[in-house]
GROMACS .gro file of C-alpha atoms in nm:
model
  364
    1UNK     CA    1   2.774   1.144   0.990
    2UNK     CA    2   2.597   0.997   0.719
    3UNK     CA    3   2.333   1.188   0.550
    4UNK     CA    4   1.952   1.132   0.645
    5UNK     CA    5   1.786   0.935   0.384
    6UNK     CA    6   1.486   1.183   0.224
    7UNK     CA    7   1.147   1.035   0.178
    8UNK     CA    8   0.973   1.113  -0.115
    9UNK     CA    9   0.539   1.096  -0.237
   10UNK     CA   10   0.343   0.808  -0.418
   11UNK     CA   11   0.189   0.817  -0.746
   12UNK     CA   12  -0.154   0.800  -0.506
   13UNK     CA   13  -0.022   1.147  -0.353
   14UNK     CA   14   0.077   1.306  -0.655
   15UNK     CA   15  -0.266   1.250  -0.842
   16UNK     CA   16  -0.461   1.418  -0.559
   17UNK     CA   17  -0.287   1.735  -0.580
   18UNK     CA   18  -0.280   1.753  -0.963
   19UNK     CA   19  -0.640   1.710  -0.918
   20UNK     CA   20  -0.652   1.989  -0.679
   21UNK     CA   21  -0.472   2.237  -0.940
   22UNK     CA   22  -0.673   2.118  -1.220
   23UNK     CA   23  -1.025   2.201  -1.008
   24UNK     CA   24  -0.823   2.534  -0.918
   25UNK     CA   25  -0.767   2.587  -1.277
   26UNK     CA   26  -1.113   2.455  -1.375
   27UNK     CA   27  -1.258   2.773  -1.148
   28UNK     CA   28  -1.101   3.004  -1.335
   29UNK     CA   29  -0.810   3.075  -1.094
   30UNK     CA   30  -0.437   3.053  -1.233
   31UNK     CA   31  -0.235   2.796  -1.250
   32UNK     CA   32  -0.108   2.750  -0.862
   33UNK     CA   33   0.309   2.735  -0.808
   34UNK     CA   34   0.221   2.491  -0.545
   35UNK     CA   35  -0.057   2.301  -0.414
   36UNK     CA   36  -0.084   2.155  -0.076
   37UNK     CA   37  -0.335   1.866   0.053
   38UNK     CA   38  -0.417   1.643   0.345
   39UNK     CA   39  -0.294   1.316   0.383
   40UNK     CA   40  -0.437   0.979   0.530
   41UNK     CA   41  -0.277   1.102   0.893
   42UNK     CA   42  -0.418   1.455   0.898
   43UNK     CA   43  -0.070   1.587   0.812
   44UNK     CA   44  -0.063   1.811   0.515
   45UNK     CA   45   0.213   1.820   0.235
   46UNK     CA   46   0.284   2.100   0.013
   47UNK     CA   47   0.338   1.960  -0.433
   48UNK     CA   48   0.504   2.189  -0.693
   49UNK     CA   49   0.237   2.204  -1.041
   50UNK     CA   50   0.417   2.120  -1.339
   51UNK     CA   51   0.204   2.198  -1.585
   52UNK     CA   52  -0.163   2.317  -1.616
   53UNK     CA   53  -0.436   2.467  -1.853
   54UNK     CA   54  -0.790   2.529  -1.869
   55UNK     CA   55  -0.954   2.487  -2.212
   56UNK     CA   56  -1.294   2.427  -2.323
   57UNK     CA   57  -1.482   2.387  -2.030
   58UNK     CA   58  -1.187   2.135  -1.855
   59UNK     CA   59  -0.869   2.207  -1.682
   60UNK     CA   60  -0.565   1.953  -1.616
   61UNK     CA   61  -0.254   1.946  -1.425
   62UNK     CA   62   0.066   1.749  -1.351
   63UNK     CA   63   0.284   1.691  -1.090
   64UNK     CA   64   0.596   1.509  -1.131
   65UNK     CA   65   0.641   1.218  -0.862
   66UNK     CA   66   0.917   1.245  -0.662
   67UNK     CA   67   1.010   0.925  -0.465
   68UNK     CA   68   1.278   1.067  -0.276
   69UNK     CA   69   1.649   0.890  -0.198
   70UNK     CA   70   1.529   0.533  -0.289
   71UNK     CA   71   1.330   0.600  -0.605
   72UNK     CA   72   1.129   0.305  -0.793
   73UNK     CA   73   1.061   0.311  -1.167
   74UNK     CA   74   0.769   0.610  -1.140
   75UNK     CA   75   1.000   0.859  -1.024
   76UNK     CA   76   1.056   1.166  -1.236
   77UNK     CA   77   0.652   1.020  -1.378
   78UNK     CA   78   0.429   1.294  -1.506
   79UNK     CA   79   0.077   1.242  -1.324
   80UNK     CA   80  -0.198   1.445  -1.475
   81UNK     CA   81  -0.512   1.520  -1.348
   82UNK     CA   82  -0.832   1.575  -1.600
   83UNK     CA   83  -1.131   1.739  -1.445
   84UNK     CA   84  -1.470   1.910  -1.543
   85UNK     CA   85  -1.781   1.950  -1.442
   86UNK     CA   86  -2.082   1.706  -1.576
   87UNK     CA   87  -2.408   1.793  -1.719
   88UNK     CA   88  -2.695   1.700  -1.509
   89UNK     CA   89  -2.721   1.309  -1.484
   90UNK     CA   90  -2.454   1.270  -1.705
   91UNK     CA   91  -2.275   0.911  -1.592
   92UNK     CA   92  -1.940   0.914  -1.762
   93UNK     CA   93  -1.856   0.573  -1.885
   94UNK     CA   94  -1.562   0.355  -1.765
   95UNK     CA   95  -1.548   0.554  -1.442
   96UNK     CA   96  -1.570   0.473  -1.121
   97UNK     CA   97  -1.809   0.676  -0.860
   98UNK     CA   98  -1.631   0.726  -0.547
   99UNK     CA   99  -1.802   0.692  -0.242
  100UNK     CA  100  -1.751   1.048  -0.044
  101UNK     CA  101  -1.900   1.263  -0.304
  102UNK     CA  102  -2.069   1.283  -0.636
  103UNK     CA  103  -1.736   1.279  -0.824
  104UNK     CA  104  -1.624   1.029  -1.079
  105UNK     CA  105  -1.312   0.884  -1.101
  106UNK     CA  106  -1.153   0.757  -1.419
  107UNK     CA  107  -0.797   0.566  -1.571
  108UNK     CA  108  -0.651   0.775  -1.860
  109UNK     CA  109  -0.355   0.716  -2.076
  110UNK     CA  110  -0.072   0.516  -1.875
  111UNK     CA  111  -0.264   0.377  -1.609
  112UNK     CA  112  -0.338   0.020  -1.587
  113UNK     CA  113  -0.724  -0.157  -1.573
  114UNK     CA  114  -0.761  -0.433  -1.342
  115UNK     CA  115  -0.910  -0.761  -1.508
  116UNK     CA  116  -0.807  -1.046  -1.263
  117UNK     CA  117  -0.949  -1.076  -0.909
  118UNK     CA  118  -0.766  -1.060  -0.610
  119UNK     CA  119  -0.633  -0.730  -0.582
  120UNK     CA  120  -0.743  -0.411  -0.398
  121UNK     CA  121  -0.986  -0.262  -0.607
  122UNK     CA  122  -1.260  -0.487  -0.893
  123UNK     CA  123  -1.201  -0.615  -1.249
  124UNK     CA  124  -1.270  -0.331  -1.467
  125UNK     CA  125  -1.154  -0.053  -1.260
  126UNK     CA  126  -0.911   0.162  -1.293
  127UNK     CA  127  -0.581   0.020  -1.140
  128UNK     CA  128  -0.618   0.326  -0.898
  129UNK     CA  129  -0.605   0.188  -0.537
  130UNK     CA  130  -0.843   0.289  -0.234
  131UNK     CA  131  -0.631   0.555  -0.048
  132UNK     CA  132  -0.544   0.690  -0.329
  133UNK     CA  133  -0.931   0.714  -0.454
  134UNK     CA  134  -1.011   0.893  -0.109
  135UNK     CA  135  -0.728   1.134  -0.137
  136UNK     CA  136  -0.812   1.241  -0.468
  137UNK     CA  137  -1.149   1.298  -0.361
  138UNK     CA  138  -1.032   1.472  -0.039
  139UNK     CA  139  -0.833   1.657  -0.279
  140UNK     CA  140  -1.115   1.801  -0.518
  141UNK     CA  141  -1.372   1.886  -0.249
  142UNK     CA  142  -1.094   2.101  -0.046
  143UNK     CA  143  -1.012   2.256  -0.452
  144UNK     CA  144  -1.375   2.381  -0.453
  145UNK     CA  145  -1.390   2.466  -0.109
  146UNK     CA  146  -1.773   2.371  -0.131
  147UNK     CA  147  -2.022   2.135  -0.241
  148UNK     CA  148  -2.174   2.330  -0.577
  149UNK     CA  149  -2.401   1.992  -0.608
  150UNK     CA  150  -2.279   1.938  -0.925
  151UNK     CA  151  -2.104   1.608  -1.062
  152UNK     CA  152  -1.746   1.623  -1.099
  153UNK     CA  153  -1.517   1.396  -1.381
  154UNK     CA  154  -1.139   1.334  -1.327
  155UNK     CA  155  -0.951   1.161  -1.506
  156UNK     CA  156  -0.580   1.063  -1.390
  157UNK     CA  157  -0.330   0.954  -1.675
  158UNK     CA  158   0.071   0.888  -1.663
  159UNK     CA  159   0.271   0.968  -1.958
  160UNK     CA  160   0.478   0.703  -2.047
  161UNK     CA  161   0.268   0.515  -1.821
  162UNK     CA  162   0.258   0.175  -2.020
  163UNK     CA  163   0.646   0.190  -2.090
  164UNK     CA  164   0.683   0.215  -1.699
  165UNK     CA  165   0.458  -0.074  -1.607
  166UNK     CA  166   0.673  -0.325  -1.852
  167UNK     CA  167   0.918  -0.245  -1.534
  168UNK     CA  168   0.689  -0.373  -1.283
  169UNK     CA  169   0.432  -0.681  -1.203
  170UNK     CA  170   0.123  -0.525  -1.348
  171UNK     CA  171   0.113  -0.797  -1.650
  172UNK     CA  172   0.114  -1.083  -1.432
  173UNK     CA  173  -0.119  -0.930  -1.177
  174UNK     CA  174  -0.311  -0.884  -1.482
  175UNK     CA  175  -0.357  -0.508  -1.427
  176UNK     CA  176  -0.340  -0.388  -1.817
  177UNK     CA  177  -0.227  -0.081  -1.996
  178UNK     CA  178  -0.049   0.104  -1.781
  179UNK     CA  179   0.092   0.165  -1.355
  180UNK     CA  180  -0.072   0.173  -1.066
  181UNK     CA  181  -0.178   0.445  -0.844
  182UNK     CA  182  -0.061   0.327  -0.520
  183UNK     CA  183   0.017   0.441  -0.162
  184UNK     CA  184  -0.170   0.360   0.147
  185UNK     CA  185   0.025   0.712   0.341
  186UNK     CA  186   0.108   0.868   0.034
  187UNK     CA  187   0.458   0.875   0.138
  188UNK     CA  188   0.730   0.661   0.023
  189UNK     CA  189   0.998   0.628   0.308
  190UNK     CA  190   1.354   0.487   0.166
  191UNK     CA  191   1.390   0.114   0.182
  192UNK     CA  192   1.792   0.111   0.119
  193UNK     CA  193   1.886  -0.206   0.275
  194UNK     CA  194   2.105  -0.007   0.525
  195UNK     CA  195   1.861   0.258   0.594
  196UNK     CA  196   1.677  -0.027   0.720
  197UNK     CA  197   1.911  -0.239   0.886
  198UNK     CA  198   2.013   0.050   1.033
  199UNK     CA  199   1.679   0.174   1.176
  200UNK     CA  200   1.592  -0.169   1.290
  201UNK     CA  201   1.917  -0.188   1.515
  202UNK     CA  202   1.856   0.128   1.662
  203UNK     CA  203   1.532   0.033   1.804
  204UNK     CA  204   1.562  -0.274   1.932
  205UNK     CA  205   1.898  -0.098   2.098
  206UNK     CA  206   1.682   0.146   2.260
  207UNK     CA  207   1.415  -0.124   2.372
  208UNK     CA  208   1.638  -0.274   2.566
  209UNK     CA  209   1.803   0.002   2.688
  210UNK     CA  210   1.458   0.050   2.849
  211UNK     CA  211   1.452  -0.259   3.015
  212UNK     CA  212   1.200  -0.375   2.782
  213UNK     CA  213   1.224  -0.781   2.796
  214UNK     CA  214   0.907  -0.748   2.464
  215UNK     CA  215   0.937  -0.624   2.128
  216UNK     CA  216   0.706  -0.540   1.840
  217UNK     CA  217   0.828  -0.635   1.467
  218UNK     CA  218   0.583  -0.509   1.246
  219UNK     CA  219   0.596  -0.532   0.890
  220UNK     CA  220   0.497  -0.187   0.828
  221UNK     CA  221   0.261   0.094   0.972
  222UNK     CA  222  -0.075  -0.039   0.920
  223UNK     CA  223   0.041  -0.342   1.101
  224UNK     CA  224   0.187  -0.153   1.365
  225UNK     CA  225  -0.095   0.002   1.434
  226UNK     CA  226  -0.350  -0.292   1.493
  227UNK     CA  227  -0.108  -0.441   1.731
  228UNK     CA  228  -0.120  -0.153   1.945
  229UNK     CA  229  -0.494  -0.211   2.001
  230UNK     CA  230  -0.385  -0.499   2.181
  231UNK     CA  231  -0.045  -0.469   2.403
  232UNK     CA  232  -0.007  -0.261   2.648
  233UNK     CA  233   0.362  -0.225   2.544
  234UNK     CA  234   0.548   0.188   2.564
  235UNK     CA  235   0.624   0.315   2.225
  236UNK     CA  236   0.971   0.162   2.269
  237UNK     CA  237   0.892  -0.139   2.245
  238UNK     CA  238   0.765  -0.102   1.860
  239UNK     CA  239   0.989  -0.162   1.591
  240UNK     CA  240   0.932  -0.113   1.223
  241UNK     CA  241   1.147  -0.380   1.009
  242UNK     CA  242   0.992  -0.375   0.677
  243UNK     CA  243   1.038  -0.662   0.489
  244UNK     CA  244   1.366  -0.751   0.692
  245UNK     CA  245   1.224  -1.030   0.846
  246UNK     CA  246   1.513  -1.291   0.923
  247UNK     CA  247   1.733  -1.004   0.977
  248UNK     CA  248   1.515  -0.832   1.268
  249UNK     CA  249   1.482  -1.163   1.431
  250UNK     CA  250   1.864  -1.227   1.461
  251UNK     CA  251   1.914  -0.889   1.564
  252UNK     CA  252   1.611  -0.970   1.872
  253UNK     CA  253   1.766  -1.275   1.966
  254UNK     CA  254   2.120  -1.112   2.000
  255UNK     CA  255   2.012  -0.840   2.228
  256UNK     CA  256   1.840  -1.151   2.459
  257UNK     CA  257   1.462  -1.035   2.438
  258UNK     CA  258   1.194  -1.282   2.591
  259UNK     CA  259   0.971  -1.303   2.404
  260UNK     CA  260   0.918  -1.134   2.004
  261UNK     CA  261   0.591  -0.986   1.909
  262UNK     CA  262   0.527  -1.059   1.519
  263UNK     CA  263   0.260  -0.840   1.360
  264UNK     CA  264   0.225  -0.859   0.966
  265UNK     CA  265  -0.060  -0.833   0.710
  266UNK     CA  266  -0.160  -1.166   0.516
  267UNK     CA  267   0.091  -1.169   0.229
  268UNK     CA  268   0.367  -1.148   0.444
  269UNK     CA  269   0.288  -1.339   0.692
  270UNK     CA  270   0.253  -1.604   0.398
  271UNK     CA  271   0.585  -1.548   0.294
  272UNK     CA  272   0.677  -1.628   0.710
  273UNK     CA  273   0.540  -1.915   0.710
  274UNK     CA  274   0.713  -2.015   0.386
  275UNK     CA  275   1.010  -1.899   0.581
  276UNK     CA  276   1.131  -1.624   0.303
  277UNK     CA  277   1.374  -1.420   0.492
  278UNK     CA  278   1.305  -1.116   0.323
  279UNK     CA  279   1.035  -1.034   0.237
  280UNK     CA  280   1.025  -0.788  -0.024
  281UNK     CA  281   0.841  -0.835  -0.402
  282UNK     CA  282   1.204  -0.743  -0.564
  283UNK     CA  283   1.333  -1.033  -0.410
  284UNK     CA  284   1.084  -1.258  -0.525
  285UNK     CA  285   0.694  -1.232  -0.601
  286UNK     CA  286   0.530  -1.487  -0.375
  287UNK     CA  287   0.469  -1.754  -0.580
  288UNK     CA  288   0.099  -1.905  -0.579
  289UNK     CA  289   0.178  -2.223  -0.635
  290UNK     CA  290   0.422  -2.242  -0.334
  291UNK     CA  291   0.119  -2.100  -0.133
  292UNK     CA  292  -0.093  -2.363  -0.238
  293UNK     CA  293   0.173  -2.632  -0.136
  294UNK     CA  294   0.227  -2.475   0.165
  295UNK     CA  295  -0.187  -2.523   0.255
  296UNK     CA  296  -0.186  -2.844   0.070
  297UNK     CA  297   0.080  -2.952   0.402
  298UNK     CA  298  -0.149  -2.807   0.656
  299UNK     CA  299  -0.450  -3.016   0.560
  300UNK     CA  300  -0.646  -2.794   0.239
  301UNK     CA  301  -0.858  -3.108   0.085
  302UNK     CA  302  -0.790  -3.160  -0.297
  303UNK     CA  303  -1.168  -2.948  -0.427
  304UNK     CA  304  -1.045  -2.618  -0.170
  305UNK     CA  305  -0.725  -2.613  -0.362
  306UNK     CA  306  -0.851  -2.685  -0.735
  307UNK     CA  307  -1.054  -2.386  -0.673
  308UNK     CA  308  -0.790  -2.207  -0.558
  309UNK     CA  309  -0.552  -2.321  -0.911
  310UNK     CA  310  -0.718  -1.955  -1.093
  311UNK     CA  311  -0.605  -1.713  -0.808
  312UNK     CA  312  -0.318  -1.448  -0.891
  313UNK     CA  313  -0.205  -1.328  -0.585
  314UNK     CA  314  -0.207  -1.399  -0.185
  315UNK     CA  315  -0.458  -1.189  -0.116
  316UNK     CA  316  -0.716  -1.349  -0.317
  317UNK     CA  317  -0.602  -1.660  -0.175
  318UNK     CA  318  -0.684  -1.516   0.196
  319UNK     CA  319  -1.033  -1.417   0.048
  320UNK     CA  320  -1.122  -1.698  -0.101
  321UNK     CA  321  -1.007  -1.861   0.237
  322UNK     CA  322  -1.229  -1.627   0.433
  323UNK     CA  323  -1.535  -1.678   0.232
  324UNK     CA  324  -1.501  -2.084   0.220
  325UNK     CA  325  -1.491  -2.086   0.616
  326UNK     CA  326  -1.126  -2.228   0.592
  327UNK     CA  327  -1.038  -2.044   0.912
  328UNK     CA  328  -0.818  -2.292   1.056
  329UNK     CA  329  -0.595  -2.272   0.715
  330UNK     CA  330  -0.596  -1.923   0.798
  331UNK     CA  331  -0.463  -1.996   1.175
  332UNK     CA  332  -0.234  -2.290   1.052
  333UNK     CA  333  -0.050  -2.020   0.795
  334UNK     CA  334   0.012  -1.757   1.113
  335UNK     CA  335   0.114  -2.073   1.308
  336UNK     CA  336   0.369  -2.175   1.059
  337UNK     CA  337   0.506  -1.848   1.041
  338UNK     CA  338   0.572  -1.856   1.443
  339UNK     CA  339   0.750  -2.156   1.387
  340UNK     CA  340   0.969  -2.041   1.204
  341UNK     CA  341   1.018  -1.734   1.355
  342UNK     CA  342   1.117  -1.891   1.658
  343UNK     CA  343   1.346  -2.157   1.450
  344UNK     CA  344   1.513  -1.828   1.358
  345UNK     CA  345   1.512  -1.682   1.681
  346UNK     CA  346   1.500  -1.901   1.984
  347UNK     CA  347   1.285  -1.661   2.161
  348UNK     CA  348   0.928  -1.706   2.220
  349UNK     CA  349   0.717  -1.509   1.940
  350UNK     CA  350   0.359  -1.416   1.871
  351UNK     CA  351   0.188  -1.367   1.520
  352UNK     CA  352  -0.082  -1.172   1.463
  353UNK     CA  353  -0.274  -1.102   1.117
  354UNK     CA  354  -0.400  -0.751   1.070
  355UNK     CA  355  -0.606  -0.665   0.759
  356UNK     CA  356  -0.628  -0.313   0.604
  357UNK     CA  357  -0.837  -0.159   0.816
  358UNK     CA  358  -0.571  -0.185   1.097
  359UNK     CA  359  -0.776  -0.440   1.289
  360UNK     CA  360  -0.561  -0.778   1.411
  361UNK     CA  361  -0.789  -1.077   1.260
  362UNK     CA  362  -0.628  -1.336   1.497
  363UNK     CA  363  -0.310  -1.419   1.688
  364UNK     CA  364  -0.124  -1.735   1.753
   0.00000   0.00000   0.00000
C-alpha cells in the first residue's frame, strides 16, 4: 500500500507561531520547545522554535517551514518573527496596522513589498497576505494572553528570502525584495500529480457508488465551500480536483454523471474559459494578454480594454471589471468556461464564481 502523502504548513503559518515565541520570549519566559496556535478552521497545530532570544527590550524567533511530501522552494525557509512593545503613540514606519488589535505588522529582510496593483493586499505593503496577517495577530494576542493596551511591533523576515523569490513569480507580479507570506488554511496539502489524480478518482467512485447522478468539482476549499451554500447535494457528492481540471471532467463523464457542478474562484475559472486543462501556475502563469483576447471575443469595447493594457494579474482584471459595471464580461467568462467544460465532458455542467470570502458571485 502506498504511503499516505504528509501535508506540511505555509510560510503564513509558520510566521504566526514564531511570533507567538518571540511575544513568549519578549515576557520574559524561555524560549518555548514548541509553540502551538489556532488556525483559520478553529483547529490548532503544534510548531517546533528554532531559534529565539530576547535582547534589549525585543525578542525574535524562527521556525523553519516545513511543506511536507510535496515541498515548494520555501521549504527548509527560516521565518523569524521580530516583536516589542511601542512607546506610547509611537507609529512605526513602513508597517502596516492590522485591523483586530493595536499591533503593527511589518516586512523584514527576505520578504517581498508589493508595488503593482492587483494582488491581495496594497502597493506598499508588505507582501504578507490577509490570512496570514490575521493569524499572526491571532497568534500574538493568544502569546500575551491579554490585552496590556499597549502597541505591539512585529516584524517577519526570511533569510535567504530574496534568493528564494528569484525561484518564484514575485518579479513579475512586481512584489520586490523578497517571498511572500502566503496561505489562506495555513496548511499545504501535497499536490503530486498522482496524489491528486488519485484522490479525484476515489470520489467521484464513491459518488456514484451512492447513486449520486450530481457532482461538485471545486477548485479548492474556499470554493467548495460557497457552493455548498447553494446545493442541497450529501457530502458525497463534493469533490476536490485542484487544478486538474480536464482530468476531473473525463474522469465525470466516464463514470456517466448527469449533470457536473463547476465551482472555481475567478483566476481559474479564467483559465476554463481559456480552456487550460490544468490549471496550475507551474504549468503556465495565466497570461494577461490572452485574458484580454479572450474579453476582446466576448464583446469588451476597445477604451475597457486599453485600460485594462497596465493590469498584472487576473484578479485585477476581475476588479477592474467589477468596478467598470462590466458584469456581463464577468458572466460571458463563467459562460465560456461551461462551454468548454461540457466540450470536454458531454455532460451538462454548471459554473459558479466564488470570491474569497466563500460567497458564489454568480452561476451560469
Amino acid at each position: 500500500m502506498a504511503r499516505r502523502l504528509r501535508s506540511g504548513y505555509t510560510t503564513g503559518a509558520c510566521a504566526a507561531a514564531a511570533a507567538k515565541a518571540a511575544v513568549w520570549l519578549l515576557l520574559g519566559q524561555p524560549r518555548p520547545e514548541r509553540v502551538e496556535i489556532l488556525f483559520p478552521d478553529g483547529s490548532r497545530h503544534g510548531f517546533v522554535v528554532h531559534q529565539g532570544k530576547a535582547e534589549a527590550g525585543q525578542a525574535w524567533a524562527s521556525v523553519l517551514k516545513d511543506a511536507g511530501d510535496d515541498p515548494d522552494v520555501t521549504n527548509g525557509a527560516e521565518i523569524v518573527a521580530s516583536v516589542r512593545f511601542l512607546p506610547a503613540r509611537e507609529i512605526p514606519p513602513d508597517c502596516v496596522q492590522l485591523e483586530q488589535a493595536n499591533i503593527f505588522l511589518c516586512g523584514g529582510a527576505g520578504v517581498g513589498r508589493v508595488t503593482k496593483p492587483g494582488l491581495a493586499v496594497r502597493p506598499g505593503e508588505p507582501a504578507i497576505n490577509p490570512v496570514p496577517r490575521r493569524m499572526i495577530a491571532a497568534a500574538i494576542l493568544e502569546g500575551l494572553g491579554q490585552d496590556l493596551g499597549k502597541g505591539v511591533q512585529v516584524v517577519i523576515s526570511v533569510p535567504m528570502g530574496e534568493e528564494l523569490a528569484k525561484k518564484t513569480l514575485n518579479s513579475r507580479l512586481g512584489i520586490v525584495g523578497g517571498i511572500s507570506i502566503l496561505g489562506t488554511t495555513g496548511i499545504v496539502r501535497p499536490v503530486s500529480a498522482e496524489a491528486w489524480t488519485a484522490t479525484i478518482e476515489a470520489s467521484l467512485s464513491v459518488a456514484k457508488e451512492t447513486g449520486l447522478s450530481e457532482v461538485v468539482l471545486s477548485t479548492g476549499r474556499t470554493s467548495e465551500k460557497g457552493v455548498q451554500t447553494l446545493l442541497s447535494l450529501p457530502e458525497e457528492a463534493y469533490a476536490m480536483m485542484g487544478d486538474y481540471l480536464e482530468f476531473s471532467l473525463l474522469a465525470a463523464a466516464r463514470r456517466g454523471f448527469a449533470t457536473i457542478h463547476l465551482a472555481g474562484m475567478w483566476a481559474k475559472i479564467m483559465k476554463a474559459a481559456l480552456e487550460i486543462p490544468q490549471t496550475h501556475v507551474r504549468h503556465g502563469a495565466l497570461e494577461v494578454a490572452d485574458g484580454l483576447a479572450l474579453l476582446a471575443r466576448l464583446g469588451a469595447d476597445q477604451p475597457l480594454l486599453a485600460s485594462l493594457e497596465g493590469v498584472n494579474t487576473a484578479r485585477e482584471i476581475h476588479v477592474r471589471l467589477q468596478e467598470q459595471g462590466r458584469d456581463n464580461l464577468i458572466l460571458g467568462v463563467c459562460e465560456a468556461a461551461r462551454r468548454y467544460a461540457e466540450k470536454v465532458s458531454g455532460l451538462s455542467v454548471r459554473v459558479y464564481l466564488v470570491n474569497e470570502h466563500t460567497r458564489v458571485e454568480l452561476h451560469v
